[in-house]
XYZ file of C-alpha atoms in Angstrom:
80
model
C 9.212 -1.863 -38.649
C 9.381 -5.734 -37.991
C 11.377 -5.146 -34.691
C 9.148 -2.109 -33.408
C 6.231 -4.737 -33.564
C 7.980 -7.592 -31.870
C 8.928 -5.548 -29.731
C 5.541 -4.157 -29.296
C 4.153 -7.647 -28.369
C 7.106 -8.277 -26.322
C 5.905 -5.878 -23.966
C 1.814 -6.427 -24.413
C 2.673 -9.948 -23.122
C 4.835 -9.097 -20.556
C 2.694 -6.517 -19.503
C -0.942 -8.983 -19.507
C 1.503 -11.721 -17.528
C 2.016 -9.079 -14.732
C -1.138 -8.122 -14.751
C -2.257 -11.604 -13.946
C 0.007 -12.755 -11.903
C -0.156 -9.797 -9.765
C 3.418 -7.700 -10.750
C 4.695 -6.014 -7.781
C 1.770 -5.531 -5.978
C 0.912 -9.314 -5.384
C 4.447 -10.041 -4.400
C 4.474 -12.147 -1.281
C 6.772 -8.836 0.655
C 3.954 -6.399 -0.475
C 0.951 -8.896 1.174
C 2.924 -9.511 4.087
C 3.297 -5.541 4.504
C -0.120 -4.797 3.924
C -1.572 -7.624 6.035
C 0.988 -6.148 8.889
C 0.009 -2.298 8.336
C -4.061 -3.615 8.849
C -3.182 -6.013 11.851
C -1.400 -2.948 13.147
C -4.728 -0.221 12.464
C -6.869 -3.410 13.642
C -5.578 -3.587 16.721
C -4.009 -7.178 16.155
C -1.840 -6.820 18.780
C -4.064 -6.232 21.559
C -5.748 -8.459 23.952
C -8.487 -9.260 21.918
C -10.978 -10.469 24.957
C -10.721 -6.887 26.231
C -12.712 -4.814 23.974
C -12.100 -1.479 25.974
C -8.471 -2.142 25.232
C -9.048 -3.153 21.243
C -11.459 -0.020 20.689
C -8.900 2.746 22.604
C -6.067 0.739 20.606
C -7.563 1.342 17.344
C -8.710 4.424 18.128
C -5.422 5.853 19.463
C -4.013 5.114 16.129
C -6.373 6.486 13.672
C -5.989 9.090 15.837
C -2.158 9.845 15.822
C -2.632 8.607 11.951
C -5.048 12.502 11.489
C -2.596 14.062 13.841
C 0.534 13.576 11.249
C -1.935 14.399 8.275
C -2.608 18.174 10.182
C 0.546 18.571 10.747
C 1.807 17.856 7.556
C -0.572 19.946 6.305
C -0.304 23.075 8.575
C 4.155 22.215 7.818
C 3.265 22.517 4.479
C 1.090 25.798 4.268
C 3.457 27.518 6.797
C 6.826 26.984 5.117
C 5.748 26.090 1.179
């Protein structure tokens, strides 16, 4: 009974030291991916002084972003 609690607070403190110092989720990899995957929906990449070029950039991707969703869907309810 002495181990299961040890054990018990073992993990409660490893759990509430993730939690605060961000587990997985706040590695430095994940931030870098995220920050990429908005810069990328943001139009980051485009010439920013142009905004005919930023808006049709972002727009083509949110775009091809609903296209995959449909067809995922409409793969799925065809074949499932």
């Amino acid at each position: 009974m002495r181990d299961d609690d040890r054990e018990r607070r073992q993990a409660k403190r490893d759990l509430d030291r993730l939690g605060s110092e961000g587990g997985i989720f706040g590695s430095p990899a994940m931030k870098s991916k995220a920050r990429s995957v908005r810069d990328h929906f943001a139009a980051g990449d485009a010439d920013q002084t142009d905004p005919i070029e930023v808006a049709a950039t972002r727009t083509g991707r949110i775009l091809a972003v609903v296209a995959f969703v449909l067809l995922a869907l409409w793969l799925f309810s065809a074949y499932a």
